[in-house]
Coordinates of C-alpha atoms and ligand atoms in Angstrom, one line a residue:
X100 CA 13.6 -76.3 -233.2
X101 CA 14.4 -75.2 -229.9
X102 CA 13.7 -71.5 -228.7
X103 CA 14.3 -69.3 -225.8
X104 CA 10.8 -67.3 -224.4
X105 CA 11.8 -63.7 -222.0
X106 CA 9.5 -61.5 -220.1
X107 CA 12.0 -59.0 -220.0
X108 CA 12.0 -56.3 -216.9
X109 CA 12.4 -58.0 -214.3
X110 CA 14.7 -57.0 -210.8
X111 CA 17.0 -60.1 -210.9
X112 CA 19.5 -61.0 -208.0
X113 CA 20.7 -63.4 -205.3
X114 CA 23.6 -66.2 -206.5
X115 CA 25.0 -67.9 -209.3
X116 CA 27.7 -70.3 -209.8
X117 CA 29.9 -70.3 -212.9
X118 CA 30.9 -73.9 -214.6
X119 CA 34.2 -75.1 -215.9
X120 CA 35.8 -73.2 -218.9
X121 CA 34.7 -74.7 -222.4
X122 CA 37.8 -73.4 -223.9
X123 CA 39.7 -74.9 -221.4
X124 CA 38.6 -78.7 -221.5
X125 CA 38.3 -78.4 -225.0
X126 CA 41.7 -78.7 -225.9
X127 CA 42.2 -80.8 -222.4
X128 CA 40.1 -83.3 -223.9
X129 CA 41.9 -84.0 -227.2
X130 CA 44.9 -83.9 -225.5
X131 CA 44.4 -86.9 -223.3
X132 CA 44.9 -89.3 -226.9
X133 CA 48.4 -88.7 -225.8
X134 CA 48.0 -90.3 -222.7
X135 CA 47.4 -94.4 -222.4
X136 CA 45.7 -94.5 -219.6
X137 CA 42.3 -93.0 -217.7
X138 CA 42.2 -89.4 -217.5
X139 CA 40.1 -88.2 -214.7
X140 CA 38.7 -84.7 -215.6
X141 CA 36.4 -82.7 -213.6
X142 CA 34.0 -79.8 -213.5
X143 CA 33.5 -80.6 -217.1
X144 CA 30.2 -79.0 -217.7
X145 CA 27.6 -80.3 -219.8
X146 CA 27.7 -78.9 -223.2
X147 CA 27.1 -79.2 -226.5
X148 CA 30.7 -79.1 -227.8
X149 CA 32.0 -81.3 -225.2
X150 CA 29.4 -83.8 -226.4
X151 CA 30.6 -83.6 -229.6
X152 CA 34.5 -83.1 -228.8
X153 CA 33.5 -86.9 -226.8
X154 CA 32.4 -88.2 -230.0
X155 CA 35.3 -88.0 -231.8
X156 CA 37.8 -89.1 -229.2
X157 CA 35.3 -92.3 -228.9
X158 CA 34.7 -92.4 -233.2
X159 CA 38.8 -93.1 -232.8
X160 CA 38.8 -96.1 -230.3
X161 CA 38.7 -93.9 -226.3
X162 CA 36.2 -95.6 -224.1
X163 CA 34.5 -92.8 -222.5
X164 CA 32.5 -92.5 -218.9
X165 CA 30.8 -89.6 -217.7
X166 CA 29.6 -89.0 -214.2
X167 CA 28.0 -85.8 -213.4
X168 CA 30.5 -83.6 -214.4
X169 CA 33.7 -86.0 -214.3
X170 CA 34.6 -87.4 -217.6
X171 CA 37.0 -90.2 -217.6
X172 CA 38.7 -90.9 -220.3
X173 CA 40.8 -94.6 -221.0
X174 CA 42.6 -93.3 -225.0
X175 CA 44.7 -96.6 -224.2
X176 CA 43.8 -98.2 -227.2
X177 CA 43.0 -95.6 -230.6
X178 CA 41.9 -97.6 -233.4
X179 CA 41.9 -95.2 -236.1
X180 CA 43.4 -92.0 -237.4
X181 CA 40.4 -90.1 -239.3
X182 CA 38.1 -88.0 -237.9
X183 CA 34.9 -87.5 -240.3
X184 CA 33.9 -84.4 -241.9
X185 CA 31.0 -84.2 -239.8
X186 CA 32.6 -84.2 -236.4
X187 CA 35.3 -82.2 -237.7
X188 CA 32.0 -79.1 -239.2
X189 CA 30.7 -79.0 -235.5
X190 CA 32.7 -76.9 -233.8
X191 CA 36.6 -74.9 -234.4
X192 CA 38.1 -76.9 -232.0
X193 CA 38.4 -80.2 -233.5
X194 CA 41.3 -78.6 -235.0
X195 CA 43.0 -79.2 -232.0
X196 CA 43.0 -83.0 -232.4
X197 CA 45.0 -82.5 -235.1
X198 CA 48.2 -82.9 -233.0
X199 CA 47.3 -84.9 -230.5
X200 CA 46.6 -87.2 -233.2
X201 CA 49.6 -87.0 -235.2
X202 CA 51.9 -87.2 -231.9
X203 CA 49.8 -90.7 -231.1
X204 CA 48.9 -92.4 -234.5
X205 CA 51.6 -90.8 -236.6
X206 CA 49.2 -89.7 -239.3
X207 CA 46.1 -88.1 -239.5
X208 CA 42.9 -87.3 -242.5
X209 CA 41.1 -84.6 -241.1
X210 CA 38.9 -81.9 -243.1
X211 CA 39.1 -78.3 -242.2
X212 CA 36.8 -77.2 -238.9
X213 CA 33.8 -75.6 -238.5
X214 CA 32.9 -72.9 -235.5
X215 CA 31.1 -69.9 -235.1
X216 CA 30.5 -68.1 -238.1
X217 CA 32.7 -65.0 -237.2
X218 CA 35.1 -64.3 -239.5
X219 CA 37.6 -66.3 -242.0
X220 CA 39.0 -68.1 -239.1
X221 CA 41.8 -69.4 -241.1
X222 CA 44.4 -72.8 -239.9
X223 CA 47.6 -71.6 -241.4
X224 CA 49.5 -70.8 -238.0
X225 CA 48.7 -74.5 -236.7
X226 CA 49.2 -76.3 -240.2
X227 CA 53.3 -74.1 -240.6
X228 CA 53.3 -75.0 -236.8
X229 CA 53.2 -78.4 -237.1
X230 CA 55.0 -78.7 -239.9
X231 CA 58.2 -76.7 -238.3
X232 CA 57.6 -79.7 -235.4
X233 CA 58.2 -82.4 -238.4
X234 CA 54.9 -82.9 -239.8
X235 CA 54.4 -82.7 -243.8
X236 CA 51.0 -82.0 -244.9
X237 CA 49.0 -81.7 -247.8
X238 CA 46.4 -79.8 -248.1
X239 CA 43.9 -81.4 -250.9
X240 CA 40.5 -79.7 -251.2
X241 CA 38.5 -79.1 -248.1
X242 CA 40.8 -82.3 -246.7
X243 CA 44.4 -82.8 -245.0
X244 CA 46.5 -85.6 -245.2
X245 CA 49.0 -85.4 -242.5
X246 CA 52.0 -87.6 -241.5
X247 CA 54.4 -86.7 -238.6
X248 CA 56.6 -90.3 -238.1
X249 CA 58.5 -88.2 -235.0
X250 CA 57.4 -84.5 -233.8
X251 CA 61.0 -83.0 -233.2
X252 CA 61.5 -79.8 -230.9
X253 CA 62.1 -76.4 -232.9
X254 CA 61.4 -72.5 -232.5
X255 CA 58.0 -71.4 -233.5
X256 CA 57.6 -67.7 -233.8
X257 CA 53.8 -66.9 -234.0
X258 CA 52.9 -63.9 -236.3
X259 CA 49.6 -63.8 -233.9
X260 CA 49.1 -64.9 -230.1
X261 CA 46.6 -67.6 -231.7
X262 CA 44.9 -69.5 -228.8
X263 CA 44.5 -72.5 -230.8
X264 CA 47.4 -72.8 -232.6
X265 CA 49.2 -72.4 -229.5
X266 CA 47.4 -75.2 -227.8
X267 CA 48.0 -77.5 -230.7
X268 CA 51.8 -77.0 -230.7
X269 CA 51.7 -77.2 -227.0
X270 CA 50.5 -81.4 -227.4
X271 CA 52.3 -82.2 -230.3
X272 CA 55.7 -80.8 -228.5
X273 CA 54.8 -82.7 -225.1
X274 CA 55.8 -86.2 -226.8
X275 CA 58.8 -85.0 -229.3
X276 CA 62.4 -85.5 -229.2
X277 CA 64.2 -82.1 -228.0
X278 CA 62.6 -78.8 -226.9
X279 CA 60.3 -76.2 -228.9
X280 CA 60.0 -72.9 -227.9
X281 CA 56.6 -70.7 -228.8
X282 CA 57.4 -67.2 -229.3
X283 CA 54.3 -64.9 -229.3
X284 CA 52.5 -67.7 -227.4
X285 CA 48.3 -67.0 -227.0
X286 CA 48.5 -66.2 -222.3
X287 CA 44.8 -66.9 -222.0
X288 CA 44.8 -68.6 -218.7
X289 CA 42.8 -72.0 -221.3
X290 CA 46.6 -71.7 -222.2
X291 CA 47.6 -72.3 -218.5
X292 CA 45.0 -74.4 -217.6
X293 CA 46.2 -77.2 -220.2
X294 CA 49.8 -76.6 -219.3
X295 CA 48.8 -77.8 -215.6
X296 CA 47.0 -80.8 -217.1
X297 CA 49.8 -81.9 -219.1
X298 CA 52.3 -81.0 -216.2
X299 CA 50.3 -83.4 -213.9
X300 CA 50.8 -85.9 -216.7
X301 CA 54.6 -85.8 -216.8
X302 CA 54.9 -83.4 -219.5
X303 CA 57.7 -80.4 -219.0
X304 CA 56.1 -77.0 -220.5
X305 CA 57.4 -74.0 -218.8
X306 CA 55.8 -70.1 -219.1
X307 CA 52.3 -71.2 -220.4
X308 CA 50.7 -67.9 -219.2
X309 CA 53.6 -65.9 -220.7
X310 CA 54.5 -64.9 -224.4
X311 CA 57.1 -67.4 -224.6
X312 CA 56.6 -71.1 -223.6
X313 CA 59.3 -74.1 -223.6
X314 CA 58.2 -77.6 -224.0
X315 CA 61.1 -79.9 -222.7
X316 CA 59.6 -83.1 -224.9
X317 CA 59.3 -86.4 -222.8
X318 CA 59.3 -89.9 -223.6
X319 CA 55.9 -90.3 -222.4
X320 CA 52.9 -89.2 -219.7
X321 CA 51.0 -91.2 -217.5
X322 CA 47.3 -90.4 -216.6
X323 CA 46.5 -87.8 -213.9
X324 CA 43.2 -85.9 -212.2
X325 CA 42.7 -82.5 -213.1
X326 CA 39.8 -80.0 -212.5
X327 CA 38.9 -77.4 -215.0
X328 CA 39.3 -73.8 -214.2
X329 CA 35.8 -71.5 -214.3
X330 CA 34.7 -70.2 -217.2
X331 CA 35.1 -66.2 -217.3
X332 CA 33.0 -65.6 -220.3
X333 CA 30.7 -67.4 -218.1
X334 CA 31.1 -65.6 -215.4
X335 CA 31.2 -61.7 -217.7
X336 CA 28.0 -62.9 -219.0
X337 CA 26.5 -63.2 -215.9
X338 CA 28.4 -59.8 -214.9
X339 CA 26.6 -58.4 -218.1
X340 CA 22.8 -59.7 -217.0
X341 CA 23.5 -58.4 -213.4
X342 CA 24.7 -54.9 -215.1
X343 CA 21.5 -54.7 -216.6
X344 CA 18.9 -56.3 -214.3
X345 CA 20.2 -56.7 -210.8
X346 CA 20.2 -54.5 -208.1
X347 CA 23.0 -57.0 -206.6
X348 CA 24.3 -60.8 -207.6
X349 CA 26.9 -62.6 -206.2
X350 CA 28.8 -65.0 -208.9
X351 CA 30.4 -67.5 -207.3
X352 CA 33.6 -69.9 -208.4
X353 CA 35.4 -67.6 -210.0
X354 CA 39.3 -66.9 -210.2
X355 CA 39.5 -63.1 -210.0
X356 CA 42.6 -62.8 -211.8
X357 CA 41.2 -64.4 -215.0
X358 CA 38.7 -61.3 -215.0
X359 CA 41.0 -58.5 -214.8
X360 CA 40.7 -58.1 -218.3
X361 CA 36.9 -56.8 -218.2
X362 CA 37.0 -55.2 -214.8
X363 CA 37.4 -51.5 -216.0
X364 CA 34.5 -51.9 -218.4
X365 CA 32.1 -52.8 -215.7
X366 CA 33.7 -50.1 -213.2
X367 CA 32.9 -47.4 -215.9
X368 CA 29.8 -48.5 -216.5
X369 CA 29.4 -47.2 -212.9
X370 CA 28.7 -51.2 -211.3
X371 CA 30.3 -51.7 -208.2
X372 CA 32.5 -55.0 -207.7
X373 CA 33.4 -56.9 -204.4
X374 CA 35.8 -59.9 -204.3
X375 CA 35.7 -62.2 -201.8
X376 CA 38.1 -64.9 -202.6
X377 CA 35.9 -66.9 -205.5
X378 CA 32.9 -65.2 -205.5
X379 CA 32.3 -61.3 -206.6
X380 CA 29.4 -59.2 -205.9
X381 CA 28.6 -56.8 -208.2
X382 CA 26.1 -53.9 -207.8
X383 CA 24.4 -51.7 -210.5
X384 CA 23.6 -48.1 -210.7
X385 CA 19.9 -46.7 -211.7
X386 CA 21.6 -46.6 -215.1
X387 CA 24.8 -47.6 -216.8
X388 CA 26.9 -45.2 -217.9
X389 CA 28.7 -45.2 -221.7
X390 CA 32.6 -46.3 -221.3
X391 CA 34.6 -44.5 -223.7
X392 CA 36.4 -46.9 -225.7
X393 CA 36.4 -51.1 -225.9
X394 CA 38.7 -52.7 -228.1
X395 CA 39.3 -56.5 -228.2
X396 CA 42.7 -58.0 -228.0
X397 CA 44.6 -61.6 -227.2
X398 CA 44.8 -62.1 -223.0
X399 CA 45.5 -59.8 -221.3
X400 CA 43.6 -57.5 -223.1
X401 CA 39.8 -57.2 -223.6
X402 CA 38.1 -60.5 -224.3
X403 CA 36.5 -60.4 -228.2
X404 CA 34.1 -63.5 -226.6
X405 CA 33.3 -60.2 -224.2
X406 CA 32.4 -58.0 -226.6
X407 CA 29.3 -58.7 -227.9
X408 CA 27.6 -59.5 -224.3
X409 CA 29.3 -55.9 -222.8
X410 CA 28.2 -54.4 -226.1
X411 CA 24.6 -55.7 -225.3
X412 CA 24.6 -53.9 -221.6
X413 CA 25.7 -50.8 -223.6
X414 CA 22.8 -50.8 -225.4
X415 CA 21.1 -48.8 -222.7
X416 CA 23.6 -47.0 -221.1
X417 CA 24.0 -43.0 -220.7
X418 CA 26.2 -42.0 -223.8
X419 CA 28.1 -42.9 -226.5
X420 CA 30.8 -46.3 -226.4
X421 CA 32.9 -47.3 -229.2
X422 CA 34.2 -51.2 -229.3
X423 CA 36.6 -52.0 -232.0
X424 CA 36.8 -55.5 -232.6
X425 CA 40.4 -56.4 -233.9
X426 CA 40.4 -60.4 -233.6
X427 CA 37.4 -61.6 -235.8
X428 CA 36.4 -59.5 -238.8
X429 CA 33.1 -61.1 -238.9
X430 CA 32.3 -60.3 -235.3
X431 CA 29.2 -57.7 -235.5
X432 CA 26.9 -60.3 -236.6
X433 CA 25.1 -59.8 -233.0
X434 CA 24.4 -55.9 -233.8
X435 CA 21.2 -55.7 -236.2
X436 CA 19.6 -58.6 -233.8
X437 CA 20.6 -56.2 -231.0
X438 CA 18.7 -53.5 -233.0
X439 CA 15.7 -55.3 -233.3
X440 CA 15.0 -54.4 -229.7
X441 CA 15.5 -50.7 -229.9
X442 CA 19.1 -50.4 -229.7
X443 CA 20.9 -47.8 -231.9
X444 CA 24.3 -49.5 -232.8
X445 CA 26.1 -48.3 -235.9
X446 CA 29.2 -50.2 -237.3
X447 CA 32.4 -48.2 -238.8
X448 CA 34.4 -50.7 -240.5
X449 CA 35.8 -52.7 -237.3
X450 CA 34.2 -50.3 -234.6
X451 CA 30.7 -50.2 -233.5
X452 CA 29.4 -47.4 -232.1
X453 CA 26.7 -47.7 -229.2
X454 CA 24.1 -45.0 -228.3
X455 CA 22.4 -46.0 -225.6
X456 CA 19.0 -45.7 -225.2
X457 CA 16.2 -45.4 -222.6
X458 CA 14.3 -48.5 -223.4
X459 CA 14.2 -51.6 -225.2
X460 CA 11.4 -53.8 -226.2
X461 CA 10.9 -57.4 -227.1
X462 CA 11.6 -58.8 -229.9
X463 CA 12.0 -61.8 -231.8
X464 CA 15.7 -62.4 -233.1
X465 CA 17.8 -64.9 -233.9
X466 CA 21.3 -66.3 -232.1
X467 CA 24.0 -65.2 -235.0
X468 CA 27.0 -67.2 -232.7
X469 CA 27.4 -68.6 -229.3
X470 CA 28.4 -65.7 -227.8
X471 CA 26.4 -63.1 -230.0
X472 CA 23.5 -65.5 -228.6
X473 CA 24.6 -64.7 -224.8
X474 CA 23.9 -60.7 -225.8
X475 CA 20.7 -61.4 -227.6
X476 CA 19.2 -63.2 -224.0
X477 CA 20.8 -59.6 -221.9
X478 CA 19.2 -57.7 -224.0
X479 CA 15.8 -59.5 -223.7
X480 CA 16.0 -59.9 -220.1
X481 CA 16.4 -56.2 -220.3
X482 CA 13.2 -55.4 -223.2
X483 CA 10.2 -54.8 -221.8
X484 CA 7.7 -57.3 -222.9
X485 CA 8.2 -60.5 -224.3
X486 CA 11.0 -61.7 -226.8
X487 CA 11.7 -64.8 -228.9
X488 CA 15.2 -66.3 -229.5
X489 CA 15.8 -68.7 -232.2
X490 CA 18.7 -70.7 -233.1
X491 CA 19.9 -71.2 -229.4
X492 CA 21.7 -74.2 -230.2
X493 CA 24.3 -71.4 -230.4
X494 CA 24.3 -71.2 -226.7
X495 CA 23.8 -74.6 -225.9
X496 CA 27.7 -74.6 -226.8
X497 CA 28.9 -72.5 -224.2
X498 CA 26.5 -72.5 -221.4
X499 CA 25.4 -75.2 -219.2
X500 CA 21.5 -74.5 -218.5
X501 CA 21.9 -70.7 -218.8
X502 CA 18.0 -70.1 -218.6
X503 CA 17.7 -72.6 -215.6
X504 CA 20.4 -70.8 -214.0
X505 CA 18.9 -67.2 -214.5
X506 CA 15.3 -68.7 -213.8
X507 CA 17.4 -68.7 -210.1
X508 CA 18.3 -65.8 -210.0
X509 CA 14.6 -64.4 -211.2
X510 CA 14.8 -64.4 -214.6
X511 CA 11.1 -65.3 -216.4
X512 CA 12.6 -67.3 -219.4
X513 CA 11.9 -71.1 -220.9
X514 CA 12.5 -72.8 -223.4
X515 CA 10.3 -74.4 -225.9
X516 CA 10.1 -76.4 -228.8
X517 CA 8.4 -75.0 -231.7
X518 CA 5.4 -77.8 -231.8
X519 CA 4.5 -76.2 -228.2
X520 CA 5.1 -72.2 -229.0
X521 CA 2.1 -70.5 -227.8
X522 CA 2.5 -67.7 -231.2
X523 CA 1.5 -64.6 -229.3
X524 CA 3.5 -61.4 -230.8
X525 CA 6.4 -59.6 -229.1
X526 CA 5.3 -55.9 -227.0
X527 CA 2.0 -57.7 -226.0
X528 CA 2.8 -57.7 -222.0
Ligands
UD1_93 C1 39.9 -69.3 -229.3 C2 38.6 -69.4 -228.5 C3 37.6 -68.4 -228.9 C4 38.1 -67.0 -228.8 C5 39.5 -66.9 -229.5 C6 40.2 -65.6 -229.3 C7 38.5 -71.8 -228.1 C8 37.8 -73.1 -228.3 N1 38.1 -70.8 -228.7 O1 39.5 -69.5 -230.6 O2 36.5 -68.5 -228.0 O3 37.3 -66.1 -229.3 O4 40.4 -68.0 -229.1 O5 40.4 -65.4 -228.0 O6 39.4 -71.7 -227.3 N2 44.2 -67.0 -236.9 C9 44.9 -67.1 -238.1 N3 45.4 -68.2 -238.4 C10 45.4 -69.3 -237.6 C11 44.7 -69.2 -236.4 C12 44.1 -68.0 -236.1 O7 44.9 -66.1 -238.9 O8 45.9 -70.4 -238.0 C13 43.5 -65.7 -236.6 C14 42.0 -65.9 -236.5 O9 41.4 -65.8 -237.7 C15 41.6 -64.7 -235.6 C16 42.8 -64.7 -234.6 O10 43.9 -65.3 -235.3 O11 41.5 -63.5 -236.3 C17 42.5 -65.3 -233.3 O12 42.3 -66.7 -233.4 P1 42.6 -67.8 -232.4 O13 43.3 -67.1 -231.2 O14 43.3 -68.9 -233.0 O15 41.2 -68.2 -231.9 P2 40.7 -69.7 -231.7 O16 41.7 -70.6 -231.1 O17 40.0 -70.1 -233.0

């Protein structure tokens, strides 16, 4: 098994560039089976659950080309209407095929997805979603058995802003008779971003970015180009290390806007940002200081795929910070790994509560989740000594040759395989 190797300590600095959004050709991806033709996506980065969101759109008929980071994708013939159990396990998304399938085969056997282990994660918003749109399910075991023989337009209230179960009404209403309207739509600018594709396509969706979003069905799309936005928890991770570690990086191809959300955070900390267009500078004091209070929410509010990598710059800032996570129960998983190196984190039902220390020190931990992965290689960049991360297929899902990337910028990390790890403890250096 893969790991990750840090010398933590050092000065990092210089320039980064930040890939196209995972969350956003995610759902992009499944949405071109509604489209019978080639569609041309680029700055698709390289990624685990792309791989595996490739797999099933070819395990159901797509031919498939990828050339450096341009995928094209021909869905102009789709020879089948399951997607396996396995494909299905590897990552939360695959729930989104579930209406792009249904809108193009007119039934669909699908098992529940898998995803980071960070909370219940539950499918009930997409499954009454769909179904309001025409489709009758039934749920049997760990399986669905799904038939939609025309998606027809209705009005969706959301009880949540659920990314996901927003994108998923947002393809299976592009091809239906009439119009839907999502009230309490997710505004995540993923949300946005596959709007535009679909847009390009033909499709008439008006107010993606907004609470409430209108999808004028059409009769069909035709293929189109589109470029993926940049990834901003791409981007805040790489805001986090430089918090930490740099005296000054610039991260460039960015879109300002989609980072409002986290700019206060970093401003309290005491880091100073400069926006130049795409690109933003950032600065660090000697040391961070605490910010009084974090709490996640749906876009516009304070990313929960934030939380744990700010939470890991906390670790050693001046003071005290509170972060109340209010999307996923289960997202704290990250906090007794981020003890291991010396931080003093606490958790109060949904709130943790950061004390930040002087120091930390290597250690060997584990990646609980992708993002809870991102913290554990901040904090180790920060330890002094040397630390071991295991499990980093975690990250592998969300970051395109992160330690290649922060090797650039200074950073002493590598990976290894466990045949080659040299077994010298933690706190030697
Ligand atoms: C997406 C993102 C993920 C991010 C999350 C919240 C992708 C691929 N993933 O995940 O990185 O952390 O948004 O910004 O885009 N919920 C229900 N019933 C449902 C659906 C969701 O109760 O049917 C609940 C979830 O359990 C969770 C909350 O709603 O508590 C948010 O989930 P949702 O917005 O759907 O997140 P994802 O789309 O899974």
């Amino acid at each position: 098994m893969e790991k990750l190797i840090i010398n933590g300590g050092r000065r990092l600095g210089g320039e980064l560039c930040v890939h196209g959004a995972k969350n956003s050709v995610l759902p992009i991806l499944a949405a071109t089976l509604l489209i019978k033709g080639e569609s041309v996506i680029h700055n698709v980065p390289n990624l685990t659950d792309v791989d595996a969101s490739i797999g099933i759109l070819e395990y159901l008929g797509a031919k498939v080309k990828r050339e450096n980071d341009t995928i094209i994708i021909n869905a102009g013939e789709i020879a089948k209407n399951t997607i396996p159990e396995d494909m299905m396990r590897e990552m939360r998304s695959s729930i989104i095929f579930l209406g792009s399938l249904l809108s193009r085969t007119k039934e669909a056997y699908i098992c529940y997805p898998g995803g980071c282990d960070i909370g219940v994660r539950p499918i009930d918003l997409h499954l009454s979603s769909l179904r309001k749109l025409g489709a009758s399910i039934a749920e049997s075991g760990n399986c669905l058995c799904c038939k939609a023989p025309s998606f027809h337009g209705a009005k969706i209230i959301l009880t949540f802003p659920s990314v996901g179960a927003t994108e998923n009404i947002i393809i299976a209403a592009a091809l239906s008779k009439g119009k839907t309207t999502i009230i309490n739509a997710a505004r995540e600018p993923e949300i946005s971003d596959l709007a535009a594709f679909l847009n390009s396509c033909g499709a008439r969706i008006f107010g993606a970015g907004e609470g409430t979003i209108e999808i004028e069905g059409v009769e069909g799309l035709k293929p189109c180009e589109h470029t993926i936005i940049p990834d901003r928890i791409v981007a805040a991770t790489y805001m986090g290390a430089a918090a930490m570690n740099a005296d000054e990086l610039t991260i460039n191809d960015i879109r300002t806007q989609h980072l409002a959300p986290i700019l206060p955070a970093f401003m309290e900390m005491g880091c100073k940002l400069y926006f130049d267009k795409n690109s933003l500078k950032i600065t660090s004091p000697k040391r961070l200081k605490r910010v009084k209070l974090i709490k996640t929410m749906p876009y516009p509010g304070f990313p929960t795929d934030c939380q744990s990598i700010v939470m890991a710059a906390l670790t050693k800032s001046a003071g005290t910070t509170l972060i109340n996570e209010s999307i996923f129960e289960g997202r704290f998983k990250h906090i007794s790994e981020l003890n291991r190196f010396g931080a003093d984190i606490t958790v109060n039902d949904r709130t943790a509560i950061i004390n930040g220390v002087k120091s930390l020190y290597g250690a060997n931990v584990f990646s609980t989740d992708l993002r809870g992965g991102a913290a554990m290689v901040l904090a180790a960049l920060a330890a002094e000594g040397r630390s071991t991360i295991s499990n980093i297929y975690h990250i592998d899902r969300g970051y395109e040759k992160l330690e290649e990337n922060l090797a650039l910028i200074g950073a002493d990390i590598k990976r290894i395989n466990d045949e080659k790890e040299d077994r010298e403890s933690p706190k030697k250096e």
